[in-house]
Short mmCIF file of C-alpha atoms and ligand atoms in Angstrom, two decimals:
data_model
loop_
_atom_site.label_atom_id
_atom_site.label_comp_id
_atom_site.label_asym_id
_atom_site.label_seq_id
_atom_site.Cartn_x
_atom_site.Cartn_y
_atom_site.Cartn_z
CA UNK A 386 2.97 1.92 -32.92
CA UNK A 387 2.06 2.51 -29.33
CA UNK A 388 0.72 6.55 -28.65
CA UNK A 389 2.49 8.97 -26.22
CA UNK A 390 0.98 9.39 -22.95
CA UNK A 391 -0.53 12.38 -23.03
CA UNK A 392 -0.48 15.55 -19.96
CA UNK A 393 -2.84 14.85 -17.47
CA UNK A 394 -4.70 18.44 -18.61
CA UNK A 395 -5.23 16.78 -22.25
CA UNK A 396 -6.58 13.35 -20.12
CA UNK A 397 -8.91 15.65 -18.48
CA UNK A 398 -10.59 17.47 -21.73
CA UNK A 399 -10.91 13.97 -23.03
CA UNK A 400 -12.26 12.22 -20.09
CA UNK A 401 -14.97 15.11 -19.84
CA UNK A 402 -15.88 14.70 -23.32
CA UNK A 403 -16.14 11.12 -23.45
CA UNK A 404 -18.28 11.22 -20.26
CA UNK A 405 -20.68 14.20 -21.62
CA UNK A 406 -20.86 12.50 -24.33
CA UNK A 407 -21.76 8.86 -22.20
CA UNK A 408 -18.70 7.07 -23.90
CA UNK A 409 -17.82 4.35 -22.07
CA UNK A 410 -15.11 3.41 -24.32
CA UNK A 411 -13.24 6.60 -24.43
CA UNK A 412 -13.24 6.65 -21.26
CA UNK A 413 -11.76 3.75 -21.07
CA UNK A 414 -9.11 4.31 -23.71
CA UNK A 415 -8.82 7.90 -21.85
CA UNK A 416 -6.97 5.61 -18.42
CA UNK A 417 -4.97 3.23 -21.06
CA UNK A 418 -3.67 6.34 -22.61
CA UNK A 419 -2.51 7.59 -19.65
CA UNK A 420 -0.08 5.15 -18.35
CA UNK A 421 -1.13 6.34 -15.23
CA UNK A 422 -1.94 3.73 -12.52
CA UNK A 423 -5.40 3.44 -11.38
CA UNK A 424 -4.75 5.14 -8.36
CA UNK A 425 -3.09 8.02 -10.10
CA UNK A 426 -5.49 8.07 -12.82
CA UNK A 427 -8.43 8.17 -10.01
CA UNK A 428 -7.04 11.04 -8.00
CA UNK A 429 -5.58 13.31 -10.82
CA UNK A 430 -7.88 12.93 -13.75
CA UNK A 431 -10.77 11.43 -13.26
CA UNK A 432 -11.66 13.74 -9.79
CA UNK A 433 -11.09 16.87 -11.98
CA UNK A 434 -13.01 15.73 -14.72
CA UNK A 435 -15.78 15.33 -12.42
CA UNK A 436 -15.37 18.29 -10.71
CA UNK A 437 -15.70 19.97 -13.98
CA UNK A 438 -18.96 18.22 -14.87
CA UNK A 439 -20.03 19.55 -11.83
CA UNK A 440 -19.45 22.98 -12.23
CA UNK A 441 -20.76 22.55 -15.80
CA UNK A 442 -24.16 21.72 -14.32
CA UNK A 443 -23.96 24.50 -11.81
CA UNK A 444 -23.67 27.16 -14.68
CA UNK A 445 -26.67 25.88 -16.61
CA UNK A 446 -24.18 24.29 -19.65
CA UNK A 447 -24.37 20.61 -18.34
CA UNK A 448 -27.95 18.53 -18.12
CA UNK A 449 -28.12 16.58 -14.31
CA UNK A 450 -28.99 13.38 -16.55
CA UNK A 451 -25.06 14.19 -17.40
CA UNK A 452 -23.87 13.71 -14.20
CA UNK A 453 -25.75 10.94 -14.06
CA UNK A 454 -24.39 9.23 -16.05
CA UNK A 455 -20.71 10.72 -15.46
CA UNK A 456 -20.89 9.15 -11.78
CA UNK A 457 -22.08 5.69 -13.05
CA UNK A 458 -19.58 5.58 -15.73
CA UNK A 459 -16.98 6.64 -13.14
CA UNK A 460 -18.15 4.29 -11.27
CA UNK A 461 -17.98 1.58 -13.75
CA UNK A 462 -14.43 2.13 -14.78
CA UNK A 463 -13.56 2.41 -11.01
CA UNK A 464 -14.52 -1.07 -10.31
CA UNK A 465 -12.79 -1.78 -13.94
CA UNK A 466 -9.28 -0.73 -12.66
CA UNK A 467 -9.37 -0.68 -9.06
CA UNK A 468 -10.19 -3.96 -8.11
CA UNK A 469 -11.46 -4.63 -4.13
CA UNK A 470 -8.13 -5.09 -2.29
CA UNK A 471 -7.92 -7.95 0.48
CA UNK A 472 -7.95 -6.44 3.62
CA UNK A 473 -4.16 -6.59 4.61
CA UNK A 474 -3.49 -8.49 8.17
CA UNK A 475 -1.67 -5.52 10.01
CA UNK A 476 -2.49 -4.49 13.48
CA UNK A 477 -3.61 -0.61 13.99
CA UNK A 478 -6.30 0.79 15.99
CA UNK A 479 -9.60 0.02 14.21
CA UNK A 480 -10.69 2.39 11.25
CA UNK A 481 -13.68 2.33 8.93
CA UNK A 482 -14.65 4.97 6.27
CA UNK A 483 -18.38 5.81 5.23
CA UNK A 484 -20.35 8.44 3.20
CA UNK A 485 -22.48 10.46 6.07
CA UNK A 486 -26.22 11.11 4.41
CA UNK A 487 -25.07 11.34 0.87
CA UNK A 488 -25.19 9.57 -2.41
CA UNK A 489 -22.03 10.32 -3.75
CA UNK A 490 -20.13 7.30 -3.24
CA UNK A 491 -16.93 8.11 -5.80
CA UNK A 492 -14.76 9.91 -3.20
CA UNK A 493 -15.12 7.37 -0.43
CA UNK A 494 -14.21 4.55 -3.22
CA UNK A 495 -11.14 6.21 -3.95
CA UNK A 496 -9.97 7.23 -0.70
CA UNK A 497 -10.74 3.38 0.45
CA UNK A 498 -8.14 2.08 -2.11
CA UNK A 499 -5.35 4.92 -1.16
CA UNK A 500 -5.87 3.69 2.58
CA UNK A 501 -5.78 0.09 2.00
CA UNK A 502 -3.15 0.16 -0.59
CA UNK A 503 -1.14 1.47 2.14
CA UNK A 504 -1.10 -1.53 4.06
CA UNK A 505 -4.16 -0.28 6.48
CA UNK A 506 -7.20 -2.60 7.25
CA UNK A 507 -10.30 -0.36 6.57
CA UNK A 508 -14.16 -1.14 7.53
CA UNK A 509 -16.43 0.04 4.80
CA UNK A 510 -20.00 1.26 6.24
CA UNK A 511 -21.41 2.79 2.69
CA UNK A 512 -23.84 5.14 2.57
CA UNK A 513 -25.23 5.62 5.94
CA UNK A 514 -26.78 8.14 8.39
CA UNK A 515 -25.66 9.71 11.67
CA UNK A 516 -27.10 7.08 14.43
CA UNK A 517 -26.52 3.82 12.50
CA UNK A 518 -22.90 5.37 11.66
CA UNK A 519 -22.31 5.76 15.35
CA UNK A 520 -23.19 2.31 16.67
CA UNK A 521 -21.38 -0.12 13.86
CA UNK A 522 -18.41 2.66 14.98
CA UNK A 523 -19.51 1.41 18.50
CA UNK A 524 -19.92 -2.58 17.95
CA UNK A 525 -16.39 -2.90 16.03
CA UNK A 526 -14.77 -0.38 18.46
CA UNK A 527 -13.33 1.90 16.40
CA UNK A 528 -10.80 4.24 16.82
CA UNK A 529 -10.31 6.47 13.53
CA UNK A 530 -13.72 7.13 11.50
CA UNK A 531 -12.96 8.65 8.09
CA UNK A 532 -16.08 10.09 6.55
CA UNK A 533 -16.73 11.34 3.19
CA UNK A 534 -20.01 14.38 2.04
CA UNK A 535 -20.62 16.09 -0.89
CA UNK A 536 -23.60 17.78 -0.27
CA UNK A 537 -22.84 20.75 2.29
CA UNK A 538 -25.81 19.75 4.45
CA UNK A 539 -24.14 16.40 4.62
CA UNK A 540 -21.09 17.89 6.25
CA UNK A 541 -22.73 20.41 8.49
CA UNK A 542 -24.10 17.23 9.99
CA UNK A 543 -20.83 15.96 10.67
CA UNK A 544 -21.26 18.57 14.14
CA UNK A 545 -24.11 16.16 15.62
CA UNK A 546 -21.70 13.08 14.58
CA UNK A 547 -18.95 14.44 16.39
CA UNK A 548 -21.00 15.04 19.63
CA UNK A 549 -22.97 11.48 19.18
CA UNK A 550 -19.17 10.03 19.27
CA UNK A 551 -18.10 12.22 22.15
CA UNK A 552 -20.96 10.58 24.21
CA UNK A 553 -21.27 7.03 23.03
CA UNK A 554 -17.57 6.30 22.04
CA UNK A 555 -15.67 9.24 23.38
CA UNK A 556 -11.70 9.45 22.30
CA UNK A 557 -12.36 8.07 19.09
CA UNK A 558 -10.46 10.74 15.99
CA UNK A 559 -12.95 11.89 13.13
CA UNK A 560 -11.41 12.94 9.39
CA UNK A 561 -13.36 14.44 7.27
CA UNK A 562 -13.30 14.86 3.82
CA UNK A 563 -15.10 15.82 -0.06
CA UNK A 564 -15.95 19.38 -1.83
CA UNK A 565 -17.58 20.89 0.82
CA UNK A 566 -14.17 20.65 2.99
CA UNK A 567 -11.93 21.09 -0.30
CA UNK A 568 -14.16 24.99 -0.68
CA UNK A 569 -14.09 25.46 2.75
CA UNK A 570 -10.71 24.95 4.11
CA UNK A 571 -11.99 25.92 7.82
CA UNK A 572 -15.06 23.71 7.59
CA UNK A 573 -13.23 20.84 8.96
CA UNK A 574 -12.75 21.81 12.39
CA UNK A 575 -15.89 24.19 12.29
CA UNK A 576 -17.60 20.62 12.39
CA UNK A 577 -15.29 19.43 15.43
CA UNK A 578 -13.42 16.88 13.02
CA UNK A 579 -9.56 16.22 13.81
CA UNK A 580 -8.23 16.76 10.34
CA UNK A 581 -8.93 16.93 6.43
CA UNK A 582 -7.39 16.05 3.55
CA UNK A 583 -8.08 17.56 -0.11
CA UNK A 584 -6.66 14.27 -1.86
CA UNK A 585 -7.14 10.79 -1.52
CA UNK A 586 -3.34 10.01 -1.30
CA UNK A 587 -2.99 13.22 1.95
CA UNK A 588 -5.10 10.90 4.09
CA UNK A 589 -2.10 8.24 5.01
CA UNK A 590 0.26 10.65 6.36
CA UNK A 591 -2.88 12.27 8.23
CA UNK A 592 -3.52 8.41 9.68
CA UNK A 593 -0.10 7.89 10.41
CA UNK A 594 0.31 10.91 12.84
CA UNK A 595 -3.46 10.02 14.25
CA UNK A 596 -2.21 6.50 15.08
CA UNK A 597 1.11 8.05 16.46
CA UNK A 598 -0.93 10.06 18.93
CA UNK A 599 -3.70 7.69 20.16
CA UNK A 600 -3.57 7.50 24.04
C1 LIG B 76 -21.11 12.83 -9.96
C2 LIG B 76 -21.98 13.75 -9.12
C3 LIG B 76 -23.26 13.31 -8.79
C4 LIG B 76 -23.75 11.90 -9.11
C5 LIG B 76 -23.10 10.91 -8.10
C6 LIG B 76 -22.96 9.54 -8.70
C7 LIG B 76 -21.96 8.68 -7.97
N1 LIG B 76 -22.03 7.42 -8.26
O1 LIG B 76 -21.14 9.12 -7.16
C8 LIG B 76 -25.30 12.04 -8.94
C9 LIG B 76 -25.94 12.33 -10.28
C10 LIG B 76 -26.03 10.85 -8.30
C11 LIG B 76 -25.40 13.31 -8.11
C12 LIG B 76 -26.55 13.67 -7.44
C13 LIG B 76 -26.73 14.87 -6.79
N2 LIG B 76 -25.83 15.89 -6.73
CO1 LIG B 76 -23.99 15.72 -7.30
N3 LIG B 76 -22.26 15.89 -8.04
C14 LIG B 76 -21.52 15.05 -8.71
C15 LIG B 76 -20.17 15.74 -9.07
C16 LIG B 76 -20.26 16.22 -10.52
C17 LIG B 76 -18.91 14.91 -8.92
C18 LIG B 76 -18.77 14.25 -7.56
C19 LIG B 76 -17.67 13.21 -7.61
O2 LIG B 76 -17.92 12.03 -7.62
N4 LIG B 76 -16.42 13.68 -7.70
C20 LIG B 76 -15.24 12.81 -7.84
C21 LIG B 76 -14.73 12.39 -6.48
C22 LIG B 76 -13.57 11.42 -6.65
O3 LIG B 76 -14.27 13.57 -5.85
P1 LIG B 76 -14.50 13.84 -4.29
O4 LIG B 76 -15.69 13.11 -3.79
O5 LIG B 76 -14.37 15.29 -4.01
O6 LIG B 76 -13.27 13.07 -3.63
C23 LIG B 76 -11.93 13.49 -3.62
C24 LIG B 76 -11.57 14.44 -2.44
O7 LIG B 76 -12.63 15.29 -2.05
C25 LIG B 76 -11.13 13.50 -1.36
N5 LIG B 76 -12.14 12.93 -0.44
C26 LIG B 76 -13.40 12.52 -0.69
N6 LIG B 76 -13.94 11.95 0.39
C27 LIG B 76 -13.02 11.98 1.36
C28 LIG B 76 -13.05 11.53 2.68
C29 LIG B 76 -11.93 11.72 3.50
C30 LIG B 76 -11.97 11.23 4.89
C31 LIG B 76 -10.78 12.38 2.97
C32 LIG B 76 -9.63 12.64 3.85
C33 LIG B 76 -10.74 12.83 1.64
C34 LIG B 76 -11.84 12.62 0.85
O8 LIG B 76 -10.51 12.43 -2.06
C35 LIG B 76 -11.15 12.21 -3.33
C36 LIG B 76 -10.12 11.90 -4.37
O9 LIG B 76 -9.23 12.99 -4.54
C37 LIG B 76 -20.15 16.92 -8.03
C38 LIG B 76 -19.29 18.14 -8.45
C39 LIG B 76 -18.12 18.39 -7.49
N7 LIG B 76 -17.55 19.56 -7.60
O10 LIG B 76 -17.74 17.58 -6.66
C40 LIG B 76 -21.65 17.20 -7.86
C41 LIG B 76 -22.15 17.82 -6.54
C42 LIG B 76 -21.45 17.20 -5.34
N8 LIG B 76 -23.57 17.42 -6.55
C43 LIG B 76 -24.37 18.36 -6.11
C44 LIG B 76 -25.79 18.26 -6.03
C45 LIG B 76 -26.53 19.52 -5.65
C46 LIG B 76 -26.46 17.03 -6.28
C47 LIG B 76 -27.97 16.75 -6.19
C48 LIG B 76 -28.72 17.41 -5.03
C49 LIG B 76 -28.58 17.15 -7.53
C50 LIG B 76 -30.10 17.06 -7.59
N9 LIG B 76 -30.70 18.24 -7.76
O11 LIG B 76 -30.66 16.00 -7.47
C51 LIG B 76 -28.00 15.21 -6.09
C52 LIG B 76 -27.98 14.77 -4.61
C53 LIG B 76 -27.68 13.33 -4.34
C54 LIG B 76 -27.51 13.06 -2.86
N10 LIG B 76 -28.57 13.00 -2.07
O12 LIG B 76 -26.42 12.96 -2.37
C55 LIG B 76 -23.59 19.62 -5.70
C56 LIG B 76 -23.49 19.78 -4.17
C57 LIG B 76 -23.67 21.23 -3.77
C58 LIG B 76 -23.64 21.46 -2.29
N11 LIG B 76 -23.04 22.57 -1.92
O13 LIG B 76 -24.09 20.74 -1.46
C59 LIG B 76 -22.23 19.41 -6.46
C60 LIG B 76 -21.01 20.04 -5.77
C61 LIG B 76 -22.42 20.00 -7.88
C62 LIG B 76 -22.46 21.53 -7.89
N12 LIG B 76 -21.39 22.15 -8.34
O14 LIG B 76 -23.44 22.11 -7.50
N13 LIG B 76 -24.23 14.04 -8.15
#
């Protein structure tokens, strides 16, 4: 007989055990339990369960070889249930999304999918730094750069992207996004970005108006 789905705060103690405890498996069992879909899964589970890792490890109770693994087993069942999406033929002003100086891929993954899953063609730049950033934003002319840090360093450099893209491709609208702007709910326009979102699925209407107010 087929189990209830359980509440997504039950999901959450289970996906955090089965990833301390480097279970692929139950972590896998953890999203068909859910009857969530992957996006759902990705954004209300599987983020917090992270996050909680991650605090975990700040207070001493969680080993970094934990979060380790936690990311690549993330990672893993990421590619598992979101498959890459064809890029959808729509016409918009040119957007790509990147991780600025960071190697915590997880959040740009997921916000990727929510864009594209909306029907919005996406470039995806990966991890990269400020001046290569800047001129693949330059060759494919782009018009909305969405860019994802972890690390606060990471998005305190997001001020010397912002003027780099003032002088070599002025005009063009910056989002940020990631912990550091989730604890800092100022940070994103102390950096001279043009909006934030704390969710993955708060970027689209965020797009929309950008779009709606290009020149
Ligand atoms: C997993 C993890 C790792 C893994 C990453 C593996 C991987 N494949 O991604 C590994 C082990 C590699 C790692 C390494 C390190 N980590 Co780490 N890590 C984490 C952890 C636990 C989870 C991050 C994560 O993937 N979350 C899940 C994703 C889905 O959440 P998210 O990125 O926030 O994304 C959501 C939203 O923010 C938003 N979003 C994200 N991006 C964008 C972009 C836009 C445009 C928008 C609109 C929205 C948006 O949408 C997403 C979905 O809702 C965090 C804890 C935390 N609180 O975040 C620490 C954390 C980020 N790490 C930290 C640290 C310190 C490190 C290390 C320096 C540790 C070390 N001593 O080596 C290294 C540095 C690596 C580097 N140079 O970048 C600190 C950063 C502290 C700081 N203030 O800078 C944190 C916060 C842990 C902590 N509490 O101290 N880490």
């Amino acid at each position: 007989m087929p189990s209830c789905p359980l509440e997504t705060g039950e999901l959450i103690n289970l996906l955090v055990a089965a990833l301390l405890e480097l279970d692929r498996n139950a972590a896998r069992d953890c999203f068909q339990r859910s009857a969530l879909v992957p996006l759902a899964f990705a954004e209300t589970v599987l983020a917090p369960a992270l996050e909680r890792v991650g605090t975990g490890w700040e207070r001493g109770e969680v080993a970094l070889s934990q979060v380790y693994m936690s990311g690549r087993i993330s990672e893993e069942l990421l590619d598992e249930i979101l498959p890459p999406q064809q890029l959808p033929d729509t016409s918009h002003p040119a957007m790509a999304v990147a991780v600025l100086d960071d190697f915590h891929p997880l959040g740009k993954r997921i916000v990727s999918s929510v864009v594209r899953a909306s029907g919005f063609r996406l470039a995806d730049y990966g991890l990269i730094g400020v001046d290569d950033l800047v001129r693949r934003a330059q060759n494919d002319g782009i018009r909305i750069l969405l860019v994802s840090t972890l690390m606060l360093p990471a998005a305190l450099r997001v001020r010397e992207l912002k003027e780099c893209l003032d002088r070599d491709l002025p005009g063009t609208r910056l989002v940020v996004g990631g912990a550091p702007f989730r604890l800092h709910p100022d940070l994103w326009w102390e950096v001279g970005a043009d909006g934030t979102s704390a969710t993955a699925s708060g970027v689209v209407p965020l797009l929309r108006r950008l779009i709606a107010e290009l020149p």
